[in-house]
Amino acid sequence: MGAWAPSERELERQAVRRRLKLQQIAVATVVTVVVTVGVGLLVVSSPGWDRVRDYFLSWSHARDSFAAIAEGFWINIRIFLIAEPCVLILGALVAITRQTTSPWLAPLRFLATGYTDLFRGVPSILVVVICGIGIPALGLSGVTNSLFWLTTFALVLCYGAYVAEVFRAGILSIHPTQVASAEALALTHTQTMRFVVLPPAVRRVVPPLMNDLVSLQKDTALISAVGVFEALRTAQDYQGYNFNGTPLLVAAAYFLIVAVPLTRLTDWLMRRQIEKEQGR
């Protein structure tokens, strides 16, 4: 029996698909170039372009502020690295607490619900200001007055509420028949949650969790509201002294260096999750 070989009709189909794909790529490239060039010409031909260029695109000011903003951005990175695992742990605990059924845990469920409603509803910058200024004003013994730790605590409170709802959505996405099967096998509620519900639920919510991770990385700039000299505050300080906004774009570039790879990773994880779901 001879080896399989595509028929002439199949070869024609493949040729048509390749040709259509090349046409789509060509059209997309041309449209992108035309739109980009058009927007660029519109911007540089505007009456105020010279003022905008001098204020936001000064190479000398970018060079002079680069090192100071880099030092400030290291604070953003440290807060992000500390806050992210704390957010994941807090969010998971709150989500699991809200899914408990024991009447003895009703106060904890009410507390978890109130926590998520409160910190999802209050602007994060207000929480940062309240924690950064209000907690030291209380004069509590044994409580740190470090703005670094207080603002990190504020971000954990805010994002813990968002992540808790992401985890809870993953838990609720598990089909009830899986829970019923676990109960039929005499598994307790805790065992069902640990071995049957949580593993697939966590896998499903990895992409949205990555999205929250990207958002948290950006929102570390909110700590500038209480005077912490991270990247944004350092750029604003340079802007105030030198009357030039170029350092703001330098700070934005630092955040993009971290955010863009995380965003691409999120897109890849979302595609993988969709392929797995469709593969079933």
Tab-separated table of C-alpha atoms in Angstrom:
chain	number	residue	atom	x	y	z
A	1	MET	CA	0.000	0.000	0.000
A	2	GLY	CA	1.530	3.307	-1.077
A	3	ALA	CA	2.179	6.263	1.186
A	4	TRP	CA	-0.571	8.851	1.497
A	5	ALA	CA	-0.316	11.818	-0.835
A	6	PRO	CA	-2.676	14.793	-1.051
A	7	SER	CA	-4.995	14.848	-4.034
A	8	GLU	CA	-4.932	17.569	-6.626
A	9	ARG	CA	-8.076	19.063	-5.104
A	10	GLU	CA	-6.420	19.185	-1.659
A	11	LEU	CA	-3.339	20.827	-3.146
A	12	GLU	CA	-5.590	23.413	-4.741
A	13	ARG	CA	-7.282	24.075	-1.408
A	14	GLN	CA	-3.905	24.504	0.310
A	15	ALA	CA	-2.769	26.922	-2.398
A	16	VAL	CA	-5.976	28.946	-2.034
A	17	ARG	CA	-5.568	29.073	1.769
A	18	ARG	CA	-1.952	30.247	1.437
A	19	ARG	CA	-2.940	32.888	-1.089
A	20	LEU	CA	-5.780	34.177	1.089
A	21	LYS	CA	-3.498	34.285	4.121
A	22	LEU	CA	-0.877	36.278	2.214
A	23	GLN	CA	-3.584	38.672	1.031
A	24	GLN	CA	-4.807	39.182	4.584
A	25	ILE	CA	-1.274	39.830	5.807
A	26	ALA	CA	-0.656	42.307	2.998
A	27	VAL	CA	-3.914	44.181	3.628
A	28	ALA	CA	-3.291	44.298	7.391
A	29	THR	CA	0.256	45.597	6.841
A	30	VAL	CA	-0.822	48.305	4.411
A	31	VAL	CA	-3.714	49.474	6.595
A	32	THR	CA	-1.491	49.566	9.692
A	33	VAL	CA	1.229	51.570	7.920
A	34	VAL	CA	-1.275	54.018	6.427
A	35	VAL	CA	-3.045	54.613	9.741
A	36	THR	CA	0.248	54.955	11.650
A	37	VAL	CA	1.699	57.403	9.134
A	38	GLY	CA	-1.566	59.357	9.032
A	39	VAL	CA	-1.764	59.716	12.795
A	40	GLY	CA	1.921	60.646	12.936
A	41	LEU	CA	1.519	63.345	10.304
A	42	LEU	CA	-1.574	64.674	12.058
A	43	VAL	CA	0.335	64.981	15.336
A	44	VAL	CA	3.548	66.552	13.987
A	45	SER	CA	1.626	69.015	11.787
A	46	SER	CA	-0.552	70.278	14.638
A	47	PRO	CA	0.046	73.897	15.766
A	48	GLY	CA	1.251	72.952	19.239
A	49	TRP	CA	3.570	70.088	18.257
A	50	ASP	CA	6.758	72.073	18.933
A	51	ARG	CA	5.661	72.857	22.492
A	52	VAL	CA	4.640	69.235	23.130
A	53	ARG	CA	7.927	67.933	21.718
A	54	ASP	CA	10.018	70.276	23.851
A	55	TYR	CA	8.034	69.485	27.006
A	56	PHE	CA	7.641	65.708	26.711
A	57	LEU	CA	10.385	64.551	24.334
A	58	SER	CA	13.550	66.214	25.563
A	59	TRP	CA	16.486	63.818	25.331
A	60	SER	CA	18.606	65.812	27.776
A	61	HIS	CA	15.924	65.740	30.474
A	62	ALA	CA	15.302	62.035	29.827
A	63	ARG	CA	19.006	61.330	30.292
A	64	ASP	CA	19.283	63.429	33.452
A	65	SER	CA	16.245	61.848	35.142
A	66	PHE	CA	16.850	58.260	34.033
A	67	ALA	CA	18.928	57.087	37.007
A	68	ALA	CA	16.726	58.692	39.681
A	69	ILE	CA	13.555	57.218	38.177
A	70	ALA	CA	15.231	53.813	37.934
A	71	GLU	CA	15.999	53.988	41.656
A	72	GLY	CA	12.373	54.907	42.364
A	73	PHE	CA	11.077	52.136	40.114
A	74	TRP	CA	12.943	49.603	42.223
A	75	ILE	CA	10.528	50.532	45.025
A	76	ASN	CA	7.594	49.768	42.698
A	77	ILE	CA	9.110	46.399	41.856
A	78	ARG	CA	9.698	45.491	45.492
A	79	ILE	CA	6.142	46.384	46.478
A	80	PHE	CA	4.812	44.397	43.537
A	81	LEU	CA	6.870	41.311	44.398
A	82	ILE	CA	5.789	41.444	48.046
A	83	ALA	CA	2.135	42.266	47.431
A	84	GLU	CA	1.381	39.747	44.682
A	85	PRO	CA	1.769	36.500	46.716
A	86	CYS	CA	-0.048	38.123	49.636
A	87	VAL	CA	-2.907	39.108	47.316
A	88	LEU	CA	-3.178	35.557	45.950
A	89	ILE	CA	-3.263	34.016	49.421
A	90	LEU	CA	-5.769	36.546	50.778
A	91	GLY	CA	-8.000	36.259	47.711
A	92	ALA	CA	-8.037	32.467	47.838
A	93	LEU	CA	-8.877	32.421	51.553
A	94	VAL	CA	-11.708	34.934	51.129
A	95	ALA	CA	-13.143	33.035	48.146
A	96	ILE	CA	-13.048	29.695	49.979
A	97	THR	CA	-14.596	31.283	53.061
A	98	ARG	CA	-17.508	32.629	51.021
A	99	GLN	CA	-18.168	29.125	49.658
A	100	THR	CA	-18.355	27.423	53.041
A	101	THR	CA	-21.705	26.011	54.159
A	102	SER	CA	-21.250	25.418	57.888
A	103	PRO	CA	-23.570	27.570	60.063
A	104	TRP	CA	-20.684	27.987	62.515
A	105	LEU	CA	-18.762	29.906	59.849
A	106	ALA	CA	-21.594	32.323	59.054
A	107	PRO	CA	-19.820	35.286	60.753
A	108	LEU	CA	-16.747	34.656	58.622
A	109	ARG	CA	-18.886	34.532	55.467
A	110	PHE	CA	-20.510	37.854	56.351
A	111	LEU	CA	-17.073	39.330	57.053
A	112	ALA	CA	-15.685	38.046	53.748
A	113	THR	CA	-18.665	39.438	51.830
A	114	GLY	CA	-18.374	42.804	53.531
A	115	TYR	CA	-14.640	42.906	52.839
A	116	THR	CA	-15.059	42.284	49.107
A	117	ASP	CA	-17.909	44.801	48.794
A	118	LEU	CA	-15.993	47.474	50.695
A	119	PHE	CA	-12.619	47.261	48.997
A	120	ARG	CA	-14.014	46.738	45.512
A	121	GLY	CA	-16.174	49.823	45.954
A	122	VAL	CA	-13.686	52.269	47.498
A	123	PRO	CA	-11.087	53.787	45.113
A	124	SER	CA	-7.680	52.262	45.692
A	125	ILE	CA	-6.009	55.655	46.042
A	126	LEU	CA	-8.279	56.460	49.006
A	127	VAL	CA	-7.298	53.215	50.705
A	128	VAL	CA	-3.623	54.043	50.144
A	129	VAL	CA	-4.074	57.522	51.649
A	130	ILE	CA	-6.080	56.242	54.625
A	131	CYS	CA	-3.544	53.505	55.402
A	132	GLY	CA	-0.516	55.716	54.761
A	133	ILE	CA	-1.725	58.647	56.852
A	134	GLY	CA	-4.460	57.308	59.117
A	135	ILE	CA	-2.696	54.286	60.599
A	136	PRO	CA	0.408	56.228	61.777
A	137	ALA	CA	-1.911	58.907	63.214
A	138	LEU	CA	-3.471	56.284	65.511
A	139	GLY	CA	-0.150	55.880	67.299
A	140	LEU	CA	-0.639	52.154	67.812
A	141	SER	CA	2.153	50.402	69.686
A	142	GLY	CA	4.031	47.832	67.626
A	143	VAL	CA	2.554	48.982	64.313
A	144	THR	CA	5.064	50.201	61.770
A	145	ASN	CA	4.986	53.770	60.478
A	146	SER	CA	6.894	52.846	57.324
A	147	LEU	CA	5.034	54.139	54.278
A	148	PHE	CA	6.538	51.309	52.249
A	149	TRP	CA	4.801	48.645	54.319
A	150	LEU	CA	1.606	50.603	54.948
A	151	THR	CA	1.028	51.296	51.250
A	152	THR	CA	1.852	47.681	50.411
A	153	PHE	CA	-0.759	46.644	52.972
A	154	ALA	CA	-3.280	48.981	51.316
A	155	LEU	CA	-2.680	47.491	47.868
A	156	VAL	CA	-3.021	43.970	49.269
A	157	LEU	CA	-6.389	44.908	50.794
A	158	CYS	CA	-7.660	46.375	47.524
A	159	TYR	CA	-6.457	43.666	45.174
A	160	GLY	CA	-7.276	40.860	47.580
A	161	ALA	CA	-10.948	41.764	47.131
A	162	TYR	CA	-10.714	41.671	43.328
A	163	VAL	CA	-8.748	38.433	43.264
A	164	ALA	CA	-11.171	36.833	45.722
A	165	GLU	CA	-13.986	37.312	43.211
A	166	VAL	CA	-11.816	35.859	40.445
A	167	PHE	CA	-11.168	32.755	42.546
A	168	ARG	CA	-14.854	32.530	43.489
A	169	ALA	CA	-15.853	32.714	39.825
A	170	GLY	CA	-13.504	29.810	39.134
A	171	ILE	CA	-15.005	27.800	41.982
A	172	LEU	CA	-18.553	28.463	40.782
A	173	SER	CA	-17.596	27.457	37.224
A	174	ILE	CA	-17.089	23.845	38.307
A	175	HIS	CA	-20.107	21.801	37.234
A	176	PRO	CA	-22.337	20.694	40.138
A	177	THR	CA	-22.137	17.082	38.989
A	178	GLN	CA	-18.471	16.979	39.969
A	179	VAL	CA	-19.359	18.065	43.487
A	180	ALA	CA	-22.211	15.539	43.572
A	181	SER	CA	-19.830	12.793	42.452
A	182	ALA	CA	-17.422	13.688	45.224
A	183	GLU	CA	-20.233	13.567	47.766
A	184	ALA	CA	-21.300	10.175	46.402
A	185	LEU	CA	-17.785	8.946	47.128
A	186	ALA	CA	-18.235	10.082	50.752
A	187	LEU	CA	-15.764	12.958	50.491
A	188	THR	CA	-16.245	15.703	53.040
A	189	HIS	CA	-16.856	19.299	51.968
A	190	THR	CA	-13.229	20.140	52.732
A	191	GLN	CA	-11.939	17.173	50.732
A	192	THR	CA	-14.255	18.027	47.832
A	193	MET	CA	-13.007	21.608	47.776
A	194	ARG	CA	-9.367	20.555	48.020
A	195	PHE	CA	-9.225	17.651	45.573
A	196	VAL	CA	-12.164	18.169	43.191
A	197	VAL	CA	-13.061	21.859	42.980
A	198	LEU	CA	-9.937	23.939	43.563
A	199	PRO	CA	-7.463	22.312	41.113
A	200	PRO	CA	-9.540	22.890	37.931
A	201	ALA	CA	-10.904	26.178	39.277
A	202	VAL	CA	-7.408	27.599	39.764
A	203	ARG	CA	-6.345	26.471	36.289
A	204	ARG	CA	-9.331	28.245	34.765
A	205	VAL	CA	-8.671	31.574	36.458
A	206	VAL	CA	-4.942	31.830	35.750
A	207	PRO	CA	-5.437	34.215	32.764
A	208	PRO	CA	-7.647	36.712	34.677
A	209	LEU	CA	-5.297	36.450	37.643
A	210	MET	CA	-2.437	37.431	35.347
A	211	ASN	CA	-4.519	40.413	34.249
A	212	ASP	CA	-4.887	41.511	37.875
A	213	LEU	CA	-1.149	41.022	38.284
A	214	VAL	CA	-0.499	43.476	35.436
A	215	SER	CA	-2.926	45.958	36.967
A	216	LEU	CA	-1.286	45.661	40.395
A	217	GLN	CA	2.117	46.346	38.850
A	218	LYS	CA	0.788	49.638	37.463
A	219	ASP	CA	-1.115	50.623	40.597
A	220	THR	CA	2.020	50.534	42.720
A	221	ALA	CA	2.352	54.118	41.419
A	222	LEU	CA	-0.593	55.049	43.673
A	223	ILE	CA	1.753	55.100	46.655
A	224	SER	CA	3.055	58.415	45.321
A	225	ALA	CA	-0.128	59.940	46.780
A	226	VAL	CA	1.397	59.753	50.278
A	227	GLY	CA	4.842	60.987	49.269
A	228	VAL	CA	6.747	57.775	48.599
A	229	PHE	CA	9.428	58.576	46.028
A	230	GLU	CA	8.801	55.715	43.643
A	231	ALA	CA	9.082	56.129	39.845
A	232	LEU	CA	6.059	58.387	39.313
A	233	ARG	CA	6.742	60.611	42.320
A	234	THR	CA	10.381	60.984	41.300
A	235	ALA	CA	9.315	61.968	37.792
A	236	GLN	CA	6.823	64.489	39.170
A	237	ASP	CA	9.479	65.933	41.450
A	238	TYR	CA	11.858	66.397	38.505
A	239	GLN	CA	9.021	67.917	36.484
A	240	GLY	CA	8.249	70.431	39.222
A	241	TYR	CA	11.849	71.580	39.541
A	242	ASN	CA	12.759	71.664	35.844
A	243	PHE	CA	9.360	72.466	34.255
A	244	ASN	CA	9.647	69.574	31.838
A	245	GLY	CA	7.405	66.497	31.568
A	246	THR	CA	9.811	64.155	29.805
A	247	PRO	CA	10.502	62.204	33.041
A	248	LEU	CA	6.821	61.206	33.101
A	249	LEU	CA	7.317	59.333	29.829
A	250	VAL	CA	10.518	57.820	31.199
A	251	ALA	CA	8.546	56.496	34.173
A	252	ALA	CA	5.885	55.172	31.798
A	253	ALA	CA	8.593	53.357	29.827
A	254	TYR	CA	9.785	51.602	32.992
A	255	PHE	CA	6.274	50.355	33.727
A	256	LEU	CA	5.864	49.195	30.131
A	257	ILE	CA	9.059	47.150	30.350
A	258	VAL	CA	7.326	45.006	32.974
A	259	ALA	CA	3.703	45.280	31.813
A	260	VAL	CA	4.129	44.334	28.146
A	261	PRO	CA	5.741	40.900	28.764
A	262	LEU	CA	3.138	40.152	31.429
A	263	THR	CA	0.356	41.155	29.019
A	264	ARG	CA	1.727	38.920	26.273
A	265	LEU	CA	1.986	36.063	28.770
A	266	THR	CA	-1.648	36.657	29.738
A	267	ASP	CA	-2.720	36.481	26.092
A	268	TRP	CA	-0.800	33.235	25.626
A	269	LEU	CA	-2.355	31.688	28.731
A	270	MET	CA	-5.835	32.702	27.569
A	271	ARG	CA	-5.278	31.058	24.192
A	272	ARG	CA	-4.002	27.895	25.874
A	273	GLN	CA	-7.052	27.789	28.142
A	274	ILE	CA	-9.422	28.239	25.192
A	275	GLU	CA	-7.657	25.486	23.246
A	276	LYS	CA	-7.948	23.126	26.222
A	277	GLU	CA	-11.650	23.869	26.647
A	278	GLN	CA	-12.308	23.386	22.918
A	279	GLY	CA	-10.213	20.232	22.896
A	280	ARG	CA	-12.625	18.654	25.311
